[in-house]
Amino acid sequence: MNPIHELPVTTWNGPFGEPLRREAVDALENGEVLFLPNLAFALTGNEQPLLSPTLSDGKSKNISLSPNGRLKNTSSSQAQHEMMQAMMQRFAQGAVHLIEDLFPQYATRLERARTSYRPVEIAGRKASVLHDDTRLHIDAFPTRPMKRGRRILRLFSNVNPNGQPRVWHVGEPFPDMAAKILPKVSLPSRAKNLLLAASLTTRGVRSGYDSYMHGLHDQAKLDESYQANCPQIEFAFPPGCTWMCYTDQVMHAALSGQFVLEQTFHLDLDAMTFPERAPFNVLERLTGASLA
Ligand code: SIN
Ligand code: FE
């Protein structure tokens, strides 16, 4: 299976035709990466100084913009701060329009979460194994429980000005990965999850689903043999393109690249067109347990 699904989208706004919309939701919810080679996010001439790694505060890899407009983790001057905020806000608006028009069935259910700007080169960055995103993983938030299988949808645009692609590895389908890694994941512990919430490590109590998703994230990253031998492809996203996927479902790793914008969305499981393909339902089938 080729997990990269190319779509001929050239604008951030629709309307898009029904066959294209149907193709897009089928591939996205099937755990494919939608690749839009002809959809670029453009920085204006004035914004070119934002293409510098020194604008990140050095402690965090990403500059982030919360939905309420607050910018975090940047060391920029006041003028640059405002320019960054406006640029990221414009990207976020474009991302919202694209998702709403390409997936009209999501429109009323879409939560716009954080926007991030990633100006630091990935290759050679030091990280512990569990924080090392050059290893294949699914995304699972450390502090935010997703309870009954709430989804993580992420959209990326490569804005690199030097011709450098963002290189990803994309692994096998979620059910195949889960069948291999689940035996290494410990059973969810309600007591442990209550303790994590009481100590404010998590905002709210993790469900069985959250426990399994964290377990899969950690055990896949820790498994050297899985990392080396599992089915995977390498794909280079060139500058001037956009791509998106459910990162809680797609096994992915970012190997190299610099200057990418990313928008996160959340959606309830029942907003899915094909809920049976979502990790929550796959895990309930594989474990035979009720995970909400
Ligand atoms: C990740 O989600 O693991 C990183 C993706 C990227 O920054 O390209
Ligand atoms: Fe990730």
Short mmCIF file of C-alpha atoms and ligand atoms in Angstrom, two decimals:
data_model
loop_
_atom_site.label_atom_id
_atom_site.label_comp_id
_atom_site.label_asym_id
_atom_site.label_seq_id
_atom_site.Cartn_x
_atom_site.Cartn_y
_atom_site.Cartn_z
CA MET A 1 0.00 0.00 0.00
CA ASN A 2 1.22 3.50 -0.82
CA PRO A 3 0.22 5.62 2.19
CA ILE A 4 0.77 8.90 0.31
CA HIS A 5 -2.38 10.03 -1.49
CA GLU A 6 -1.93 12.95 -3.85
CA LEU A 7 -4.78 15.43 -4.34
CA PRO A 8 -4.98 18.12 -7.05
CA VAL A 9 -5.96 20.95 -4.69
CA THR A 10 -4.58 24.39 -5.59
CA THR A 11 -6.56 26.79 -3.38
CA TRP A 12 -7.15 27.19 0.36
CA ASN A 13 -10.87 27.73 -0.30
CA GLY A 14 -13.41 25.57 -2.09
CA PRO A 15 -15.89 24.80 -3.26
CA PHE A 16 -14.43 21.42 -4.15
CA GLY A 17 -16.35 18.93 -6.27
CA GLU A 18 -18.15 15.97 -4.72
CA PRO A 19 -15.85 13.27 -6.22
CA LEU A 20 -12.76 15.01 -4.82
CA ARG A 21 -14.37 15.44 -1.38
CA ARG A 22 -15.37 11.78 -1.32
CA GLU A 23 -11.88 10.66 -2.35
CA ALA A 24 -10.31 12.92 0.30
CA VAL A 25 -12.36 11.71 3.29
CA ASP A 26 -12.02 8.07 2.25
CA ALA A 27 -8.21 8.30 2.07
CA LEU A 28 -7.82 10.47 5.17
CA GLU A 29 -9.92 8.22 7.40
CA ASN A 30 -8.21 5.19 5.87
CA GLY A 31 -4.98 6.36 7.49
CA GLU A 32 -3.35 7.81 4.39
CA VAL A 33 -1.41 11.06 4.16
CA LEU A 34 -3.13 13.56 1.86
CA PHE A 35 -0.39 15.23 -0.17
CA LEU A 36 -1.26 18.53 -1.88
CA PRO A 37 1.83 19.24 -4.02
CA ASN A 38 0.32 22.39 -5.54
CA LEU A 39 -0.94 24.10 -2.41
CA ALA A 40 1.65 26.46 -0.96
CA PHE A 41 1.38 28.75 2.03
CA ALA A 42 3.14 31.96 1.01
CA LEU A 43 5.02 34.26 3.31
CA THR A 44 4.96 37.90 2.22
CA GLY A 45 8.15 39.79 1.37
CA ASN A 46 8.01 41.56 4.75
CA GLU A 47 7.75 38.23 6.56
CA GLN A 48 11.02 36.79 5.20
CA PRO A 49 12.95 37.63 8.43
CA LEU A 50 10.69 35.10 10.19
CA LEU A 51 12.59 32.36 8.34
CA SER A 52 15.24 32.15 11.05
CA PRO A 53 15.81 29.45 13.67
CA THR A 54 16.89 32.03 16.25
CA LEU A 55 13.27 33.16 16.68
CA SER A 56 12.54 30.06 18.74
CA ASP A 57 13.47 30.54 22.40
CA GLY A 58 15.96 27.64 22.19
CA LYS A 59 14.20 25.64 24.92
CA SER A 60 11.30 24.47 22.75
CA LYS A 61 11.45 23.16 19.22
CA ASN A 62 8.23 24.91 18.16
CA ILE A 63 6.75 28.38 18.35
CA SER A 64 3.07 27.99 19.11
CA LEU A 65 -0.03 30.09 18.71
CA SER A 66 -3.03 29.15 20.84
CA PRO A 67 -6.54 29.52 19.38
CA ASN A 68 -7.01 32.62 21.58
CA GLY A 69 -4.11 34.28 19.73
CA ARG A 70 -1.35 33.95 22.34
CA LEU A 71 2.13 33.29 20.99
CA LYS A 72 4.52 31.08 23.02
CA ASN A 73 8.18 30.00 22.95
CA THR A 74 9.54 32.83 20.85
CA SER A 75 12.44 35.12 21.59
CA SER A 76 11.51 37.66 18.94
CA SER A 77 11.33 41.45 19.29
CA GLN A 78 7.93 43.15 19.65
CA ALA A 79 7.69 43.97 15.94
CA GLN A 80 8.65 40.41 14.96
CA HIS A 81 6.28 39.06 17.58
CA GLU A 82 3.35 40.81 15.90
CA MET A 83 4.47 39.78 12.44
CA MET A 84 4.79 36.16 13.59
CA GLN A 85 1.36 36.26 15.20
CA ALA A 86 -0.23 37.64 12.02
CA MET A 87 1.54 35.14 9.76
CA MET A 88 0.55 32.17 11.94
CA GLN A 89 -3.00 33.48 12.27
CA ARG A 90 -3.25 33.70 8.46
CA PHE A 91 -1.98 30.12 8.12
CA ALA A 92 -4.50 28.93 10.72
CA GLN A 93 -7.37 30.64 8.85
CA GLY A 94 -6.27 29.04 5.59
CA ALA A 95 -6.10 25.64 7.25
CA VAL A 96 -9.59 26.05 8.74
CA HIS A 97 -11.06 27.05 5.37
CA LEU A 98 -9.39 24.17 3.59
CA ILE A 99 -10.62 21.57 6.08
CA GLU A 100 -14.15 23.03 6.21
CA ASP A 101 -14.45 23.10 2.42
CA LEU A 102 -12.77 19.77 1.69
CA PHE A 103 -14.63 18.00 4.54
CA PRO A 104 -17.97 19.85 4.90
CA GLN A 105 -19.21 17.04 7.18
CA TYR A 106 -16.51 18.05 9.72
CA ALA A 107 -17.27 21.78 9.62
CA THR A 108 -19.60 22.08 12.62
CA ARG A 109 -17.57 19.56 14.64
CA LEU A 110 -14.08 20.94 14.10
CA GLU A 111 -12.08 22.22 17.07
CA ARG A 112 -9.18 24.40 15.99
CA ALA A 113 -6.38 23.64 18.44
CA ARG A 114 -2.79 24.92 18.50
CA THR A 115 -0.90 26.28 15.51
CA SER A 116 2.85 25.69 15.43
CA TYR A 117 5.82 27.03 13.52
CA ARG A 118 8.87 24.75 13.42
CA PRO A 119 11.93 26.78 12.41
CA VAL A 120 14.58 24.43 13.85
CA GLU A 121 16.30 21.75 11.71
CA ILE A 122 15.14 18.31 12.85
CA ALA A 123 18.18 16.28 11.78
CA GLY A 124 20.75 16.01 14.57
CA ARG A 125 18.45 17.42 17.26
CA LYS A 126 19.02 15.74 20.62
CA ALA A 127 16.03 14.05 22.25
CA SER A 128 15.30 11.16 24.60
CA VAL A 129 13.95 8.04 22.88
CA LEU A 130 10.36 8.80 23.89
CA HIS A 131 10.64 12.40 22.66
CA ASP A 132 12.51 11.43 19.50
CA ASP A 133 10.12 12.11 16.61
CA THR A 134 12.63 10.70 14.10
CA ARG A 135 11.31 7.33 15.33
CA LEU A 136 8.02 6.04 13.95
CA HIS A 137 5.09 6.79 16.26
CA ILE A 138 1.46 7.73 16.51
CA ASP A 139 0.71 10.98 18.35
CA ALA A 140 -0.74 10.81 21.88
CA PHE A 141 -0.80 13.94 24.03
CA PRO A 142 0.92 13.61 27.42
CA THR A 143 -1.43 15.95 29.29
CA ARG A 144 -4.68 15.95 27.35
CA PRO A 145 -6.86 12.81 27.52
CA MET A 146 -8.80 12.04 24.34
CA LYS A 147 -11.31 9.94 26.27
CA ARG A 148 -13.67 8.23 23.81
CA GLY A 149 -11.28 8.34 20.86
CA ARG A 150 -11.25 12.06 20.04
CA ARG A 151 -9.12 12.49 16.93
CA ILE A 152 -5.90 14.41 16.18
CA LEU A 153 -5.85 15.82 12.65
CA ARG A 154 -2.72 17.75 11.60
CA LEU A 155 -2.06 19.85 8.53
CA PHE A 156 1.47 20.89 7.51
CA SER A 157 2.93 23.34 4.98
CA ASN A 158 6.61 23.35 4.10
CA VAL A 159 7.73 27.00 3.83
CA ASN A 160 11.45 26.29 3.51
CA PRO A 161 13.11 29.02 1.38
CA ASN A 162 16.23 26.99 0.49
CA GLY A 163 14.68 24.15 -1.50
CA GLN A 164 14.90 21.75 1.43
CA PRO A 165 12.17 19.12 1.74
CA ARG A 166 10.69 17.79 4.97
CA VAL A 167 11.52 14.10 4.99
CA TRP A 168 9.13 11.71 6.69
CA HIS A 169 8.95 8.00 7.19
CA VAL A 170 5.41 6.63 7.04
CA GLY A 171 4.82 3.20 8.54
CA GLU A 172 2.26 0.43 8.25
CA PRO A 173 -1.52 0.74 8.72
CA PHE A 174 -2.68 1.28 12.33
CA PRO A 175 -4.32 -2.16 12.74
CA ASP A 176 -1.10 -3.92 11.62
CA MET A 177 1.06 -1.85 13.98
CA ALA A 178 -1.36 -2.31 16.88
CA ALA A 179 -1.50 -6.09 16.41
CA LYS A 180 2.31 -6.22 16.73
CA ILE A 181 2.88 -3.68 19.51
CA LEU A 182 -0.17 -4.26 21.77
CA PRO A 183 1.30 -7.41 23.39
CA LYS A 184 4.08 -5.18 24.84
CA VAL A 185 1.64 -2.60 26.23
CA SER A 186 0.51 -3.01 29.83
CA LEU A 187 -3.20 -3.15 30.60
CA PRO A 188 -4.78 0.23 31.45
CA SER A 189 -4.75 0.96 35.18
CA ARG A 190 -7.65 3.04 36.47
CA ALA A 191 -5.71 3.72 39.71
CA LYS A 192 -2.71 5.03 37.78
CA ASN A 193 -4.92 7.22 35.60
CA LEU A 194 -6.69 8.67 38.66
CA LEU A 195 -3.29 9.42 40.20
CA LEU A 196 -2.06 11.17 37.02
CA ALA A 197 -5.15 13.38 37.12
CA ALA A 198 -4.94 14.05 40.88
CA SER A 199 -1.29 15.11 40.53
CA LEU A 200 -2.34 17.39 37.61
CA THR A 201 -0.01 15.50 35.24
CA THR A 202 -3.06 15.10 33.02
CA ARG A 203 -5.94 17.55 32.63
CA GLY A 204 -8.74 15.10 33.38
CA VAL A 205 -8.61 11.33 33.75
CA ARG A 206 -7.18 9.18 30.98
CA SER A 207 -9.51 6.52 29.57
CA GLY A 208 -8.48 2.98 28.66
CA TYR A 209 -8.11 4.30 25.11
CA ASP A 210 -5.64 6.97 26.28
CA SER A 211 -3.62 4.36 28.17
CA TYR A 212 -3.38 2.15 25.11
CA MET A 213 -2.49 5.03 22.80
CA HIS A 214 0.34 6.16 25.11
CA GLY A 215 1.49 2.59 25.44
CA LEU A 216 1.58 2.16 21.65
CA HIS A 217 3.46 5.46 21.22
CA ASP A 218 6.08 4.50 23.81
CA GLN A 219 6.51 0.81 23.00
CA ALA A 220 6.84 1.44 19.25
CA LYS A 221 9.53 4.08 19.83
CA LEU A 222 11.40 1.84 22.30
CA ASP A 223 11.39 -1.20 19.99
CA GLU A 224 14.63 -1.00 17.96
CA SER A 225 13.79 -4.08 15.93
CA TYR A 226 10.32 -2.75 15.05
CA GLN A 227 11.80 0.62 14.06
CA ALA A 228 14.36 -1.03 11.80
CA ASN A 229 12.24 -3.78 10.26
CA CYS A 230 8.60 -2.69 10.09
CA PRO A 231 7.12 -1.80 6.69
CA GLN A 232 7.82 1.87 5.99
CA ILE A 233 8.43 4.28 3.15
CA GLU A 234 10.40 7.50 2.98
CA PHE A 235 8.73 10.56 1.48
CA ALA A 236 10.14 14.05 0.92
CA PHE A 237 7.59 16.87 1.13
CA PRO A 238 9.05 19.63 -1.05
CA PRO A 239 8.91 23.34 -0.23
CA GLY A 240 5.64 24.90 -1.37
CA CYS A 241 3.45 21.90 -0.59
CA THR A 242 0.85 21.02 2.05
CA TRP A 243 -0.06 17.66 3.58
CA MET A 244 -2.34 16.35 6.31
CA CYS A 245 -3.17 13.18 8.18
CA TYR A 246 -4.70 11.79 11.34
CA THR A 247 -1.46 11.61 13.33
CA ASP A 248 -3.15 9.45 16.00
CA GLN A 249 -3.57 6.80 13.27
CA VAL A 250 -0.68 7.22 10.83
CA MET A 251 2.71 5.87 11.91
CA HIS A 252 5.04 8.76 11.10
CA ALA A 253 8.53 10.06 11.78
CA ALA A 254 10.14 13.35 10.74
CA LEU A 255 13.78 12.78 9.71
CA SER A 256 14.94 16.13 8.45
CA GLY A 257 13.76 19.54 7.36
CA GLN A 258 13.38 23.07 8.63
CA PHE A 259 10.62 25.70 8.50
CA VAL A 260 7.24 24.06 8.55
CA LEU A 261 3.88 25.38 9.70
CA GLU A 262 1.41 23.04 11.35
CA GLN A 263 -2.22 23.30 12.41
CA THR A 264 -3.83 20.81 14.81
CA PHE A 265 -7.55 20.02 14.87
CA HIS A 266 -9.63 17.81 17.14
CA LEU A 267 -12.80 15.99 16.18
CA ASP A 268 -15.05 13.61 18.06
CA LEU A 269 -15.14 10.01 16.91
CA ASP A 270 -18.78 10.34 15.87
CA ALA A 271 -17.85 13.09 13.41
CA MET A 272 -16.06 10.44 11.34
CA THR A 273 -17.53 9.21 8.06
CA PHE A 274 -15.93 5.79 8.69
CA PRO A 275 -15.78 5.52 12.50
CA GLU A 276 -14.97 1.80 12.32
CA ARG A 277 -11.50 2.67 10.93
CA ALA A 278 -10.60 5.00 13.82
CA PRO A 279 -8.02 3.86 16.39
CA PHE A 280 -10.65 3.74 19.17
CA ASN A 281 -12.76 1.16 17.38
CA VAL A 282 -9.74 -0.78 16.10
CA LEU A 283 -8.40 -1.02 19.67
CA GLU A 284 -11.79 -2.05 21.11
CA ARG A 285 -11.92 -4.83 18.51
CA LEU A 286 -8.33 -5.98 19.14
CA THR A 287 -8.54 -5.89 22.95
CA GLY A 288 -12.17 -6.99 23.31
CA ALA A 289 -12.47 -4.34 26.02
CA SER A 290 -14.60 -1.26 26.43
CA LEU A 291 -12.14 1.66 26.33
CA ALA A 292 -14.19 4.81 26.96
C1 SIN B 1 5.73 14.74 14.29
O1 SIN B 1 4.52 14.97 14.37
O2 SIN B 1 6.16 13.73 14.81
C2 SIN B 1 6.67 15.72 13.59
C3 SIN B 1 6.17 16.13 12.27
C4 SIN B 1 6.99 17.25 11.66
O3 SIN B 1 7.35 18.18 12.39
O4 SIN B 1 7.24 17.20 10.45
FE FE B 2 4.19 13.03 15.69
#
